[in-house]
CSV table of C-alpha atoms in Angstrom, one decimal:
chain,number,residue,atom,x,y,z
A,1,MET,CA,151.4,153.4,98.0
A,2,VAL,CA,152.3,155.8,100.9
A,3,ASN,CA,155.0,153.6,102.5
A,4,PRO,CA,156.6,151.1,100.1
A,5,MET,CA,158.8,149.6,102.8
A,6,LYS,CA,158.3,145.9,103.2
A,7,ARG,CA,157.6,144.8,106.8
A,8,GLU,CA,155.5,142.4,108.8
A,9,ALA,CA,152.1,143.7,109.9
A,10,LYS,CA,151.5,144.1,113.6
A,11,ARG,CA,148.5,142.0,114.7
A,12,ILE,CA,145.9,143.0,117.3
A,13,GLU,CA,143.6,140.3,118.5
A,14,LEU,CA,140.2,141.5,119.7
A,15,ARG,CA,138.0,139.0,121.6
A,16,ALA,CA,134.5,139.5,123.1
A,17,ILE,CA,134.9,143.3,123.3
A,18,GLN,CA,131.8,145.2,124.5
A,19,ILE,CA,131.9,148.7,125.8
A,20,VAL,CA,128.6,150.0,127.3
A,21,ARG,CA,127.9,153.5,128.6
A,22,ASP,CA,124.6,154.6,130.1
A,23,ARG,CA,123.0,151.4,128.8
A,24,ARG,CA,124.2,152.2,125.3
A,25,THR,CA,126.6,149.9,123.5
A,26,ILE,CA,129.5,151.9,122.1
A,27,LEU,CA,131.6,149.0,120.9
A,28,ASP,CA,130.6,145.4,120.2
A,29,ILE,CA,133.4,143.4,118.7
A,30,PRO,CA,133.0,139.7,119.2
A,31,ASN,CA,136.1,138.3,117.5
A,32,THR,CA,138.4,139.9,115.0
A,33,ASP,CA,142.0,140.6,114.2
A,34,ILE,CA,143.4,143.9,113.0
A,35,GLU,CA,146.6,144.0,111.1
A,36,LEU,CA,148.5,147.3,111.1
A,37,GLY,CA,151.1,148.0,108.4
A,38,GLY,CA,152.0,151.5,107.1
A,39,ILE,CA,149.0,153.8,107.5
A,40,THR,CA,145.6,152.4,108.4
A,41,ALA,CA,142.5,154.6,108.4
A,42,CYS,CA,139.6,154.0,110.8
A,43,ILE,CA,136.5,155.5,109.2
A,44,GLY,CA,132.7,155.5,109.7
A,45,PRO,CA,129.8,157.8,110.5
A,46,ASN,CA,129.8,160.2,113.4
A,47,GLY,CA,129.1,158.4,116.6
A,48,ALA,CA,130.1,155.0,115.2
A,49,GLY,CA,132.6,154.4,118.0
A,50,LYS,CA,135.9,155.3,116.3
A,51,THR,CA,137.4,157.4,119.1
A,52,THR,CA,136.4,154.8,121.7
A,53,PHE,CA,138.0,152.1,119.5
A,54,LEU,CA,141.3,154.1,119.3
A,55,LYS,CA,141.3,154.7,123.1
A,56,LEU,CA,140.7,151.0,123.6
A,57,LEU,CA,143.6,149.9,121.4
A,58,HIS,CA,145.9,152.3,123.3
A,59,GLY,CA,144.8,151.2,126.7
A,60,LEU,CA,143.1,154.4,127.8
A,61,ILE,CA,139.9,152.5,128.0
A,62,LYS,CA,139.9,149.0,129.4
A,63,PRO,CA,137.9,146.1,127.9
A,64,ASN,CA,135.0,144.6,129.7
A,65,ALA,CA,135.7,141.7,132.1
A,66,ALA,CA,135.0,139.0,129.5
A,67,GLY,CA,136.9,140.9,126.7
A,68,SER,CA,140.5,140.8,125.8
A,69,ILE,CA,143.0,142.5,123.5
A,70,GLY,CA,146.1,140.6,122.4
A,71,TYR,CA,149.1,142.3,120.9
A,72,ALA,CA,151.0,139.6,119.0
A,73,ASP,CA,153.9,141.7,118.1
A,74,GLY,CA,155.0,143.8,121.0
A,75,ILE,CA,153.1,147.1,120.3
A,76,ARG,CA,154.3,150.3,121.9
A,77,SER,CA,151.6,152.9,121.1
A,78,ALA,CA,151.4,156.6,121.3
A,79,LEU,CA,148.0,158.3,121.2
A,80,VAL,CA,147.2,161.8,120.0
A,81,LEU,CA,143.6,162.8,120.5
A,82,HIS,CA,141.7,165.5,118.6
A,83,HIS,CA,141.9,167.9,121.6
A,84,THR,CA,145.1,167.3,123.6
A,85,PRO,CA,145.3,169.4,126.7
A,86,MET,CA,148.4,171.5,127.4
A,87,ILE,CA,149.7,172.5,130.8
A,88,LYS,CA,150.3,176.2,131.5
A,89,ALA,CA,154.0,175.9,130.7
A,90,SER,CA,156.3,176.5,127.8
A,91,VAL,CA,156.2,174.6,124.5
A,92,ARG,CA,159.5,173.0,125.4
A,93,CYS,CA,158.2,171.8,128.8
A,94,ASN,CA,155.0,170.4,127.2
A,95,ILE,CA,156.8,168.5,124.5
A,96,SER,CA,159.1,166.8,127.0
A,97,LEU,CA,156.2,165.5,129.1
A,98,ASN,CA,155.4,162.3,127.3
A,99,GLY,CA,154.9,160.0,130.3
A,100,VAL,CA,157.0,157.2,128.9
A,101,ARG,CA,160.6,158.3,128.9
A,102,LYS,CA,162.6,161.4,129.8
A,103,PRO,CA,164.1,162.7,126.5
A,104,THR,CA,167.5,164.3,126.4
A,105,GLU,CA,167.9,168.0,125.7
A,106,ASP,CA,169.4,167.2,122.3
A,107,GLU,CA,166.4,165.0,121.4
A,108,ILE,CA,164.0,167.8,122.4
A,109,ASP,CA,166.0,170.3,120.3
A,110,ARG,CA,165.9,167.9,117.3
A,111,VAL,CA,162.1,167.3,117.5
A,112,LEU,CA,161.3,170.9,118.0
A,113,GLN,CA,163.2,171.6,114.8
A,114,GLU,CA,161.5,168.8,113.0
A,115,VAL,CA,158.0,170.0,113.9
A,116,GLY,CA,158.8,173.6,113.2
A,117,LEU,CA,158.3,174.9,116.8
A,118,SER,CA,161.9,175.9,117.7
A,119,HIS,CA,161.1,179.6,117.5
A,120,LEU,CA,158.1,179.1,119.9
A,121,GLN,CA,159.8,176.8,122.4
A,122,HIS,CA,159.6,179.3,125.2
A,123,GLN,CA,156.1,180.5,124.5
A,124,PRO,CA,153.2,179.2,126.7
A,125,ALA,CA,151.9,176.1,125.0
A,126,HIS,CA,148.2,176.7,125.9
A,127,GLN,CA,148.3,179.9,123.8
A,128,LEU,CA,149.4,178.1,120.6
A,129,SER,CA,147.1,177.9,117.6
A,130,ALA,CA,145.3,174.6,117.0
A,131,GLY,CA,147.8,173.7,114.3
A,132,GLU,CA,150.8,174.4,116.5
A,133,LYS,CA,149.3,172.4,119.3
A,134,GLN,CA,148.8,169.5,116.9
A,135,LYS,CA,152.5,169.7,115.8
A,136,LEU,CA,153.5,169.8,119.5
A,137,SER,CA,151.4,166.7,120.2
A,138,LEU,CA,153.0,164.8,117.3
A,139,GLY,CA,156.5,165.9,118.4
A,140,ARG,CA,155.7,164.6,121.9
A,141,ALA,CA,154.6,161.3,120.4
A,142,ARG,CA,157.8,161.1,118.4
A,143,LEU,CA,159.8,161.4,121.6
A,144,GLN,CA,158.0,158.4,123.0
A,145,LYS,CA,159.5,156.3,120.2
A,146,PRO,CA,156.4,154.2,119.6
A,147,ASN,CA,156.1,151.5,116.9
A,148,VAL,CA,152.3,152.3,116.5
A,149,LEU,CA,151.0,155.9,116.4
A,150,ILE,CA,147.2,156.3,117.0
A,151,LEU,CA,145.7,159.6,115.8
A,152,ASP,CA,142.1,160.7,116.3
A,153,GLU,CA,141.1,163.2,113.6
A,154,PRO,CA,144.5,164.9,113.6
A,155,THR,CA,143.7,167.6,111.0
A,156,ALA,CA,140.1,168.5,112.1
A,157,ASN,CA,139.5,172.3,111.9
A,158,LEU,CA,143.0,173.0,110.5
A,159,ASP,CA,143.6,175.1,107.5
A,160,PRO,CA,144.9,173.5,104.3
A,161,THR,CA,148.5,174.5,104.7
A,162,THR,CA,148.7,173.2,108.3
A,163,THR,CA,146.8,170.0,107.2
A,164,ALA,CA,149.4,169.4,104.5
A,165,GLN,CA,152.2,169.9,107.1
A,166,VAL,CA,150.6,167.4,109.6
A,167,GLU,CA,150.0,164.9,106.8
A,168,ALA,CA,153.7,165.1,105.9
A,169,MET,CA,154.6,164.4,109.5
A,170,ILE,CA,152.3,161.4,109.5
A,171,ARG,CA,154.0,160.1,106.4
A,172,GLU,CA,157.4,160.6,108.1
A,173,PHE,CA,156.2,158.4,111.0
A,174,ALA,CA,155.2,155.7,108.6
A,175,SER,CA,158.4,155.9,106.5
A,176,SER,CA,160.5,155.6,109.7
A,177,GLY,CA,158.9,152.2,110.5
A,178,CYS,CA,156.2,153.4,112.9
A,179,ASP,CA,152.8,152.1,111.8
A,180,VAL,CA,149.9,154.6,112.0
A,181,LEU,CA,146.2,154.2,112.8
A,182,ILE,CA,144.3,157.3,112.0
A,183,SER,CA,140.6,158.2,112.3
A,184,SER,CA,139.4,160.6,109.7
A,185,HIS,CA,136.1,161.9,108.3
A,186,GLN,CA,137.9,163.3,105.3
A,187,LEU,CA,137.8,160.6,102.6
A,188,ALA,CA,140.1,162.6,100.3
A,189,GLN,CA,142.6,162.5,103.1
A,190,VAL,CA,142.2,158.8,103.6
A,191,ARG,CA,142.8,158.3,99.9
A,192,ARG,CA,146.0,160.3,100.2
A,193,LEU,CA,147.4,158.6,103.2
A,194,ALA,CA,146.0,155.2,103.9
A,195,GLU,CA,146.9,151.8,102.7
A,196,SER,CA,144.2,149.9,104.6
A,197,ILE,CA,140.8,150.6,106.1
A,198,VAL,CA,138.9,149.6,109.2
A,199,PHE,CA,135.2,150.6,108.7
A,200,ILE,CA,133.2,150.9,111.9
A,201,ASP,CA,129.4,151.5,112.1
A,202,GLY,CA,127.2,151.2,115.1
A,203,GLY,CA,130.1,150.1,117.3
A,204,GLN,CA,131.0,147.2,115.1
A,205,ILE,CA,133.8,146.5,112.7
A,206,ILE,CA,131.8,146.0,109.6
A,207,GLU,CA,134.6,145.8,107.0
A,208,LYS,CA,138.4,145.9,106.8
A,209,GLY,CA,141.0,145.4,104.2
A,210,ALA,CA,143.1,147.3,101.6
A,211,CYS,CA,142.1,150.9,100.9
A,212,ALA,CA,141.9,150.8,97.1
A,213,PRO,CA,139.4,147.9,96.8
A,214,PHE,CA,137.3,149.4,99.6
A,215,PHE,CA,136.9,152.7,97.7
A,216,ALA,CA,136.3,150.9,94.4
A,217,GLN,CA,133.7,148.5,95.7
A,218,PRO,CA,132.7,148.2,99.4
A,219,GLN,CA,131.6,144.6,100.2
A,220,THR,CA,128.9,145.4,102.8
A,221,GLU,CA,125.6,147.3,102.6
A,222,ALA,CA,126.6,149.5,105.5
A,223,ALA,CA,129.9,150.5,103.9
A,224,GLN,CA,128.1,151.1,100.6
A,225,ARG,CA,125.5,153.4,102.2
A,226,TYR,CA,128.3,155.3,104.0
A,227,MET,CA,130.3,155.8,100.9
A,228,GLN,CA,127.2,157.0,99.0
A,229,ARG,CA,126.4,159.5,101.8
A,230,GLU,CA,129.9,160.8,101.9
A,231,ARG,CA,130.2,161.2,98.1
A,232,ALA,CA,126.9,163.0,98.0
A,233,ALA,CA,128.1,165.4,100.7
A,234,ASP,CA,131.3,166.1,98.7
C-alpha cells in the first residue's frame, strides 16, 4: 500500500457525459461515480480518452449541455499535463505562476528546494530538460495547495533516475493528504504507485476498483484483452 493513511475517499459523480469532436465520440460516460483515495491510476489503450477524461475532471474541458460533474467533497484540483508550456522567463518566475494563489517568497524557496531546482531558479525555464520541466510543473502544482492532483503521463520519455524522482514526488503528494489521479501506460509504474484503477477503453469507463484484484483478474473482456496485449508487449 503506497499511502496507508486512513481517510475518506473523494467522490466525483459523472452523469450523461458525452464529448464529441469532429463527429467522433471521445468520451461516453452515462452514469458512474469515481472515488479518489491515495493514488488512482487511469489506464487504457492509446486513444481511449484518458487525457480528455483528466481534462474534464479538472474543468479544462466542459461537459456537454446534458452532462454534469458533481464534486461531493469540495475538490480543489491541480492538473499537470504531459507537455506543460513554459513562458520565456526564469524557473522561479514560472513556478510562481500557478493561476490560483500568489505564493510567498518563502514558499517558493521551500518548493524549489523540495523539487531540486534551487540551483536553476534563475535559468530560463524553457531551456530546462524534460525532467526538470516536470519537476517545475509538480512544484507549481504544490504551490496551488490542491487536495487532488491530476497527472497525465508524468514520466513519459524520462530516464529511469528522473522517473524515480518524479514517482517519489507523487508519493509525497499522496502522503501529505492530496489524492492523486495519474494516467500511465507503464503497468509496472501503476503497480508501484496505485491503490485503485480506472480502466477506460473506447471513451467508456469499463472497469474500476482496487488495483491488486484488477491485475490479478480483470472482470471485463476489454480489460482482459488490454492486459494480455500489455503483458505480451513487455
